[in-house]
Amino acid sequence: MLNAIIIDDEHANRELISNLLETHCPFVNIVATADGVEAGYKEILEKKPNLVFLDIQMPNGNGFQLLEKFHEIFFDIIFVTSYDHYAVSAIKFSALDYLLKPIDISELKQAVDKALKKAEKENKFQLYENLLNNINPNSTDKKMAIRVKNNTMFIEMSKVSYIQADGNYSNIYLTTGTKYYVAKTLKEIDEFTTDLKGFIRINKSIIINSSLCENYQRGENYTIALKTGETFEVSRRKKNEVIDKLNAFMNQPKRH
């Protein structure tokens, strides 16, 4: 049995989630509901739930601000949100679960099942700490959470050399020579790296870390060489976009 709290500013949403859980996930026991950050914080401290259904967008503070109140996160979270590209991408690449409104019953059952089976030894706080870091626009050390042999590890994006598509999977190459094969499409990774300075998708199968650019060759075939030794061809369709992004990155002021 999982004791759960639902935090959502709209009464109708709280009722809907509660009814769906009662019907499709009878092993989830709703111990409290709350309509915002402060009320949710108090309920969590008092009820000590195993699981929290947390709305992201609320008028008096968002779900991420609620997490920042905790020095230790002892509960699992399933984020509930209308589609928000930035938030959803950050959640996904922090190895955490989310549901999009309107809630799909099969996705609800799958998310709850994962929470039920999740190993107690997993460091929940590290996962949520990484999420808060990833959504911080001023963060310069963002990390991608990936699963390796049933364990979660974090890839420092600053150490990524390039990423190569492999169907519905991707190969992530680090500057150390290490390679990780991950169950993420290049499109998904492209969305995650959109707000990361220096990462540029140069063709349908490659994203590079332009901070590692050694040189580039103009001409009929526009190519980029990385300091790690690889050379890639830029697609004709993306040529102007890549040139603009590369020039903008190369000309940005250096931090001291």
GROMACS .gro file of C-alpha atoms in nm:
model
  256
    1MET     CA    1   0.000   0.000   0.000
    2LEU     CA    2   0.124   0.346  -0.092
    3ASN     CA    3   0.011   0.648   0.108
    4ALA     CA    4  -0.023   0.943  -0.129
    5ILE     CA    5  -0.094   1.317  -0.132
    6ILE     CA    6  -0.239   1.507  -0.427
    7ILE     CA    7  -0.127   1.869  -0.469
    8ASP     CA    8  -0.311   2.070  -0.735
    9ASP     CA    9  -0.463   2.417  -0.721
   10GLU     CA   10  -0.781   2.303  -0.901
   11HIS     CA   11  -1.038   2.110  -0.697
   12ALA     CA   12  -1.166   1.929  -1.007
   13ASN     CA   13  -0.817   1.795  -1.084
   14ARG     CA   14  -0.768   1.672  -0.729
   15GLU     CA   15  -1.104   1.493  -0.745
   16LEU     CA   16  -1.026   1.341  -1.085
   17ILE     CA   17  -0.688   1.202  -0.979
   18SER     CA   18  -0.839   1.069  -0.656
   19ASN     CA   19  -1.121   0.894  -0.843
   20LEU     CA   20  -0.886   0.747  -1.103
   21LEU     CA   21  -0.661   0.609  -0.832
   22GLU     CA   22  -0.952   0.462  -0.637
   23THR     CA   23  -1.078   0.288  -0.951
   24HIS     CA   24  -0.755   0.178  -1.119
   25CYS     CA   25  -0.490   0.178  -0.843
   26PRO     CA   26  -0.667   0.052  -0.528
   27PHE     CA   27  -0.335  -0.004  -0.349
   28VAL     CA   28  -0.284   0.375  -0.337
   29ASN     CA   29  -0.432   0.534  -0.027
   30ILE     CA   30  -0.497   0.909  -0.051
   31VAL     CA   31  -0.413   1.049   0.292
   32ALA     CA   32  -0.449   1.419   0.204
   33THR     CA   33  -0.495   1.673  -0.073
   34ALA     CA   34  -0.370   2.031  -0.096
   35ASP     CA   35  -0.429   2.330  -0.322
   36GLY     CA   36  -0.084   2.490  -0.324
   37VAL     CA   37   0.278   2.493  -0.218
   38GLU     CA   38   0.239   2.596   0.147
   39ALA     CA   39  -0.055   2.366   0.219
   40GLY     CA   40   0.118   2.081   0.036
   41TYR     CA   41   0.438   2.133   0.232
   42LYS     CA   42   0.252   2.114   0.563
   43GLU     CA   43   0.061   1.802   0.460
   44ILE     CA   44   0.379   1.624   0.350
   45LEU     CA   45   0.556   1.701   0.679
   46GLU     CA   46   0.256   1.582   0.878
   47LYS     CA   47   0.145   1.277   0.679
   48LYS     CA   48   0.489   1.157   0.557
   49PRO     CA   49   0.354   1.001   0.232
   50ASN     CA   50   0.527   0.746   0.010
   51LEU     CA   51   0.408   0.923  -0.304
   52VAL     CA   52   0.307   1.277  -0.405
   53PHE     CA   53   0.111   1.373  -0.717
   54LEU     CA   54   0.244   1.722  -0.779
   55ASP     CA   55   0.103   1.980  -1.019
   56ILE     CA   56   0.379   2.196  -1.167
   57GLN     CA   57   0.188   2.512  -1.261
   58MET     CA   58   0.008   2.668  -0.962
   59PRO     CA   59  -0.077   3.036  -0.905
   60ASN     CA   60   0.099   3.075  -0.569
   61GLY     CA   61   0.424   2.894  -0.644
   62ASN     CA   62   0.510   2.602  -0.872
   63GLY     CA   63   0.587   2.241  -0.788
   64PHE     CA   64   0.960   2.293  -0.814
   65GLN     CA   65   0.948   2.562  -0.547
   66LEU     CA   66   0.782   2.310  -0.318
   67LEU     CA   67   1.073   2.070  -0.364
   68GLU     CA   68   1.321   2.345  -0.278
   69LYS     CA   69   1.172   2.361   0.071
   70PHE     CA   70   1.297   2.013   0.158
   71HIS     CA   71   1.648   1.934   0.279
   72GLU     CA   72   1.564   1.566   0.238
   73ILE     CA   73   1.310   1.417   0.000
   74PHE     CA   74   1.179   1.091   0.147
   75PHE     CA   75   0.889   1.040  -0.096
   76ASP     CA   76   0.847   0.961  -0.465
   77ILE     CA   77   0.687   1.220  -0.693
   78ILE     CA   78   0.474   1.189  -1.003
   79PHE     CA   79   0.456   1.532  -1.166
   80VAL     CA   80   0.123   1.624  -1.325
   81THR     CA   81   0.124   1.900  -1.585
   82SER     CA   82  -0.020   2.045  -1.898
   83TYR     CA   83   0.247   2.018  -2.167
   84ASP     CA   84   0.541   2.241  -2.084
   85HIS     CA   85   0.833   2.165  -2.313
   86TYR     CA   86   1.100   2.292  -2.075
   87ALA     CA   87   0.964   2.128  -1.759
   88VAL     CA   88   0.878   1.795  -1.922
   89SER     CA   89   1.219   1.766  -2.086
   90ALA     CA   90   1.397   1.843  -1.757
   91ILE     CA   91   1.184   1.586  -1.570
   92LYS     CA   92   1.238   1.321  -1.836
   93PHE     CA   93   1.614   1.363  -1.838
   94SER     CA   94   1.629   1.352  -1.458
   95ALA     CA   95   1.490   0.995  -1.463
   96LEU     CA   96   1.162   1.101  -1.300
   97ASP     CA   97   0.797   1.037  -1.385
   98TYR     CA   98   0.529   1.274  -1.509
   99LEU     CA   99   0.171   1.264  -1.635
  100LEU     CA  100   0.028   1.500  -1.893
  101LYS     CA  101  -0.319   1.645  -1.855
  102PRO     CA  102  -0.567   1.507  -1.948
  103ILE     CA  103  -0.442   1.199  -1.765
  104ASP     CA  104  -0.421   0.874  -1.958
  105ILE     CA  105  -0.526   0.580  -1.739
  106SER     CA  106  -0.261   0.340  -1.872
  107GLU     CA  107   0.013   0.599  -1.812
  108LEU     CA  108  -0.120   0.658  -1.460
  109LYS     CA  109  -0.109   0.287  -1.379
  110GLN     CA  110   0.239   0.256  -1.526
  111ALA     CA  111   0.374   0.551  -1.324
  112VAL     CA  112   0.220   0.424  -1.000
  113ASP     CA  113   0.350   0.074  -1.066
  114LYS     CA  114   0.702   0.212  -1.109
  115ALA     CA  115   0.670   0.400  -0.780
  116LEU     CA  116   0.554   0.081  -0.608
  117LYS     CA  117   0.849  -0.120  -0.740
  118LYS     CA  118   1.114   0.149  -0.700
  119ALA     CA  119   1.402   0.035  -0.481
  120GLU     CA  120   1.409   0.195  -0.140
  121LYS     CA  121   1.787   0.233  -0.162
  122GLU     CA  122   1.766   0.472  -0.456
  123ASN     CA  123   1.879   0.820  -0.361
  124LYS     CA  124   1.559   1.017  -0.420
  125PHE     CA  125   1.712   1.345  -0.308
  126GLN     CA  126   1.992   1.319  -0.564
  127LEU     CA  127   1.737   1.271  -0.842
  128TYR     CA  128   1.530   1.572  -0.740
  129GLU     CA  129   1.837   1.783  -0.669
  130ASN     CA  130   1.950   1.713  -1.025
  131LEU     CA  131   1.607   1.813  -1.157
  132LEU     CA  132   1.617   2.146  -0.974
  133ASN     CA  133   1.964   2.205  -1.114
  134ASN     CA  134   1.850   2.121  -1.469
  135ILE     CA  135   1.559   2.367  -1.461
  136ASN     CA  136   1.778   2.646  -1.327
  137PRO     CA  137   1.850   2.873  -1.628
  138ASN     CA  138   2.175   2.989  -1.465
  139SER     CA  139   2.312   2.640  -1.411
  140THR     CA  140   2.632   2.562  -1.601
  141ASP     CA  141   2.673   2.199  -1.488
  142LYS     CA  142   2.356   2.027  -1.606
  143LYS     CA  143   2.344   1.649  -1.596
  144MET     CA  144   2.150   1.381  -1.779
  145ALA     CA  145   2.027   1.092  -1.564
  146ILE     CA  146   2.048   0.752  -1.734
  147ARG     CA  147   1.989   0.394  -1.626
  148VAL     CA  148   2.290   0.161  -1.630
  149LYS     CA  149   2.235  -0.196  -1.506
  150ASN     CA  150   1.934  -0.097  -1.292
  151ASN     CA  151   2.125   0.193  -1.138
  152THR     CA  152   2.090   0.564  -1.207
  153MET     CA  153   2.401   0.755  -1.305
  154PHE     CA  154   2.449   1.115  -1.409
  155ILE     CA  155   2.629   1.231  -1.722
  156GLU     CA  156   2.781   1.578  -1.698
  157MET     CA  157   2.678   1.749  -2.020
  158SER     CA  158   2.997   1.958  -2.023
  159LYS     CA  159   3.188   1.630  -2.073
  160VAL     CA  160   2.979   1.517  -2.370
  161SER     CA  161   3.165   1.536  -2.700
  162TYR     CA  162   2.883   1.439  -2.937
  163ILE     CA  163   2.563   1.234  -2.953
  164GLN     CA  164   2.474   1.003  -3.239
  165ALA     CA  165   2.130   0.867  -3.329
  166ASP     CA  166   2.073   0.491  -3.344
  167GLY     CA  167   1.705   0.442  -3.429
  168ASN     CA  168   1.501   0.488  -3.112
  169TYR     CA  169   1.824   0.491  -2.911
  170SER     CA  170   2.129   0.716  -2.901
  171ASN     CA  171   2.500   0.681  -2.838
  172ILE     CA  172   2.649   0.944  -2.609
  173TYR     CA  173   3.025   0.995  -2.646
  174LEU     CA  174   3.225   1.161  -2.370
  175THR     CA  175   3.554   1.347  -2.399
  176THR     CA  176   3.709   1.062  -2.196
  177GLY     CA  177   3.631   0.815  -2.474
  178THR     CA  178   3.349   0.650  -2.279
  179LYS     CA  179   3.029   0.571  -2.471
  180TYR     CA  180   2.679   0.522  -2.332
  181TYR     CA  181   2.392   0.362  -2.521
  182VAL     CA  182   2.067   0.517  -2.398
  183ALA     CA  183   1.697   0.462  -2.465
  184LYS     CA  184   1.640   0.818  -2.583
  185THR     CA  185   1.585   0.935  -2.939
  186LEU     CA  186   1.804   1.210  -3.079
  187LYS     CA  187   1.493   1.426  -3.105
  188GLU     CA  188   1.432   1.392  -2.730
  189ILE     CA  189   1.795   1.474  -2.652
  190ASP     CA  190   1.780   1.769  -2.891
  191GLU     CA  191   1.487   1.907  -2.690
  192PHE     CA  192   1.682   1.862  -2.365
  193THR     CA  193   1.993   2.033  -2.502
  194THR     CA  194   1.806   2.321  -2.669
  195ASP     CA  195   1.870   2.545  -2.367
  196LEU     CA  196   2.226   2.423  -2.312
  197LYS     CA  197   2.480   2.663  -2.461
  198GLY     CA  198   2.707   2.502  -2.715
  199PHE     CA  199   2.501   2.200  -2.815
  200ILE     CA  200   2.405   2.206  -3.182
  201ARG     CA  201   2.225   1.950  -3.396
  202ILE     CA  202   2.416   1.957  -3.722
  203ASN     CA  203   2.230   1.690  -3.919
  204LYS     CA  204   1.960   1.425  -3.873
  205SER     CA  205   2.187   1.195  -3.670
  206ILE     CA  206   2.444   1.410  -3.484
  207ILE     CA  207   2.443   1.665  -3.201
  208ILE     CA  208   2.782   1.817  -3.117
  209ASN     CA  209   2.921   2.008  -2.822
  210SER     CA  210   3.051   2.312  -3.010
  211SER     CA  211   3.278   2.409  -2.718
  212LEU     CA  212   3.498   2.126  -2.850
  213CYS     CA  213   3.507   2.262  -3.205
  214GLU     CA  214   3.864   2.258  -3.339
  215ASN     CA  215   3.789   2.405  -3.680
  216TYR     CA  216   3.532   2.405  -3.957
  217GLN     CA  217   3.561   2.390  -4.334
  218ARG     CA  218   3.336   2.593  -4.560
  219GLY     CA  219   3.258   2.490  -4.914
  220GLU     CA  220   3.021   2.258  -5.092
  221ASN     CA  221   3.048   2.020  -4.798
  222TYR     CA  222   3.052   2.211  -4.470
  223THR     CA  223   3.235   2.008  -4.204
  224ILE     CA  224   3.314   2.053  -3.836
  225ALA     CA  225   3.614   1.893  -3.664
  226LEU     CA  226   3.615   1.838  -3.289
  227LYS     CA  227   3.915   1.847  -3.057
  228THR     CA  228   3.845   1.482  -2.977
  229GLY     CA  229   3.933   1.391  -3.338
  230GLU     CA  230   3.595   1.339  -3.503
  231THR     CA  231   3.483   1.524  -3.817
  232PHE     CA  232   3.117   1.560  -3.914
  233GLU     CA  233   2.937   1.693  -4.217
  234VAL     CA  234   2.667   1.956  -4.167
  235SER     CA  235   2.346   1.897  -4.361
  236ARG     CA  236   2.263   2.153  -4.630
  237ARG     CA  237   1.927   2.224  -4.465
  238LYS     CA  238   2.087   2.312  -4.131
  239LYS     CA  239   2.399   2.485  -4.266
  240ASN     CA  240   2.294   2.847  -4.203
  241GLU     CA  241   2.145   2.767  -3.863
  242VAL     CA  242   2.461   2.584  -3.755
  243ILE     CA  243   2.687   2.866  -3.874
  244ASP     CA  244   2.483   3.124  -3.682
  245LYS     CA  245   2.480   2.916  -3.362
  246LEU     CA  246   2.848   2.832  -3.391
  247ASN     CA  247   2.947   3.195  -3.445
  248ALA     CA  248   2.727   3.308  -3.155
  249PHE     CA  249   2.886   3.055  -2.924
  250MET     CA  250   3.243   3.122  -3.037
  251ASN     CA  251   3.198   3.499  -2.995
  252GLN     CA  252   3.027   3.499  -2.655
  253PRO     CA  253   3.216   3.666  -2.368
  254LYS     CA  254   3.435   3.434  -2.166
  255ARG     CA  255   3.374   3.394  -1.793
  256HIS     CA  256   3.653   3.477  -1.555
   0.00000   0.00000   0.00000
